[in-house]
Amino acid sequence: MAANSKAIRFLLHRYLISSWASKSRRSASAIGVLLPVLGVSIGVFAFTVVLSVMGGFVTNIKSHLLNMQAHIEVVAIERGKQIPENKDLMQQIQSISSEILAISPYQSGDVILQSGSRGAMARLEGIDPALAEGTLSLQKYLSEDITLNILNRKLPAENITKSDLFPTVIVTLDLMNLLGLHVGDSLTLVSTIPDDGIGGLAPTQFPVMIAGYISSGNFSFNQKRVISSLKITNQFFQYEKSWLGLQLKIKSPLEADKISQKLNKILKPMGLRAKPWTESNSALLKVLTLERFGMSFVMLMIILVGCFSISISLLLTIRRKSNEMAILRSLGFEQSDLSKLFLWQGFLIGFAGVIIGLALGGVALYCIHNYQIPFITTSYSSKPLPVLIDIYEIVFISFGSIFLAMLAAVWPAIEVRNLDVIEVLSVRN
Amino acid sequence: MIAVQVDNLHKTYKVGEGILNALAGISFKINRGEVVAVVGESGSGKSTLLHILGTLDSPSSGKILIDGKNPFEKRDKSVSTFRNLHIGFVFQHNNLLPEFNALENTMMPGLIAGFPEKTVKEKAKILLKKVGLTKRELHFPSQLSGGEQQRVAIARSLINDPILLLADEPSGNLDSKNASHIHELFQEINQSLKSTVLVVTHNKEFAASLPRRIRLRDGHILSDEQNS
């Protein structure tokens, strides 16, 4: 007969909970329970908060990436090779998968920007103003009162007295500030490859007018980028009706790899290939994954320290309560019952630690997400931090912590089996 | 009817290079309802005998039958069950679980046996009344005197109606007044419950007051006297 579970429950209740009722017993038993519970709580709290805030950051970054960037790009297999303009190709690609929501052509290349005595290197992106909003969702990042359609227009520049009309461009806010320009000012695009003109080799110079600016919140995008119409970009780079590639927007961006594989089966014979956003941003995604893994490892260490404190606390309990353990054996407790008693203590300490840790973590995440906490928000941005609570992660952390807490109780559970009842009773008696 | 039968019981311990014979082939029988004092000097084997009879330790050789059953033929699990149901213990001191009150301490063997909590509680109250502690049943060991703690331990040892009640110096830690109360209590219990009691004691007066005394020396029975 194993000791009735009632007896074990009775003992557990007293050792873990009721011992708080009396001040005289509190210092001995309750503190021995409180410390490991706090250890696990702190670990679970830190794990939950850090992973959720990191999850929020990663989602934020991905959301920026996926808003500003095509989910899939179709480019020539030969790097940098132009694709002749072909509307049928667009239709053909769109018909391959119902997942594809929108498709638009683009052109891209390096350019030198010149404004008076100031200059800067930038990336010139040529888009189809009518189609690009469907694939890139740039509108919400554009300065007020403009749409991408402004790129189809020619406008006079405010800082030039000549009343010529210039092709329009949209530049990133950071770049505009760098060059000391404003909306309405003119700007000269200078090619990086010299053109063989009348006077010999000379770079192409192309005046444009800044019709508006774009500010995305994405550092790499914001830095140096000029958006123009596909037609103007082709004119500048002296391409004849061609594209560098096609940009695709799909229903589920996380399925980009799978859809790209499907597209490649058809595109490869045509000398084209589909490049998912995960490939374009593989370095960033690897860094984010590595950072998440690193942080998880550090947090796991905190939980392990908490669990180690369970082992130490329970081992000390065996030393402190050896006489009680011996009495229980004399009353009919089996060795395995004593082991069970300690395994249950490990489980309950872990469980309590997880509940407290999750509750504290929940409160902390609520505050972080909804209120501006001065020392955190000033170092990040003026907004509260982004938070993403992944329920699977929380379940994994919770069960993992309880499992580790029970594992921490195995050593004391083995140790208590080896208790020499006769020796303990002989010493005491 | 025989409650305890001990035949040629040996217990040896390895001490360094040598062997210590704690019990060197002792034999005796105790009838049901009998109260026996085991006396002897320190190191005579009294406590070893008590631990073996209580199934806390196992014999090196020899046979023990308690109520006709050999507990050592069983595995640890069954030995623990046997101890829980058939043997009651009272030690010299620190007998009680400090985090449980007198009533809960008394109930513990019944709960371990898996008896219904309500039944065990009722019985524990009756036993505490028998030992005169009705008003102290919700007191914790730290709130009880040494004599009261021993009375709780006696009540606890009786909760499962054991065949054999073993007491190791039950009054050894008490003043003479409390010791005498405990001695009287053992005799009352023996008379009212017809329990079989084996008491290890140094107290000559107490031993003399009991109907039978087994005197041990160096692991042998020196004498086995009965009051006429």
Short mmCIF file of C-alpha atoms in Angstrom, two decimals, chain A residues 32 35-36 304-320 342 408-409 411-412:
data_model
loop_
_atom_site.label_atom_id
_atom_site.label_comp_id
_atom_site.label_asym_id
_atom_site.label_seq_id
_atom_site.Cartn_x
_atom_site.Cartn_y
_atom_site.Cartn_z
CA GLY A 32 12.51 27.58 2.44
CA LEU A 35 13.00 31.50 -2.04
CA PRO A 36 12.80 28.79 -4.72
CA LEU A 304 18.01 26.88 -14.12
CA VAL A 305 19.41 28.94 -11.24
CA GLY A 306 15.86 29.11 -9.84
CA CYS A 307 15.53 25.35 -10.18
CA PHE A 308 18.93 24.83 -8.60
CA SER A 309 17.62 26.79 -5.62
CA ILE A 310 14.76 24.25 -5.45
CA SER A 311 17.30 21.44 -5.21
CA ILE A 312 19.29 23.26 -2.53
CA SER A 313 16.17 24.22 -0.58
CA LEU A 314 14.76 20.68 -0.66
CA LEU A 315 18.12 19.16 0.25
CA LEU A 316 18.33 21.53 3.20
CA THR A 317 14.76 20.54 4.08
CA ILE A 318 15.87 16.91 4.23
CA ARG A 319 18.69 17.88 6.59
CA ARG A 320 16.38 20.08 8.69
CA PHE A 342 9.65 15.85 -2.54
CA ALA A 408 15.42 19.75 -9.65
CA ALA A 409 13.43 17.77 -7.07
CA TRP A 411 18.05 14.77 -6.50
CA PRO A 412 16.36 15.50 -3.12
#
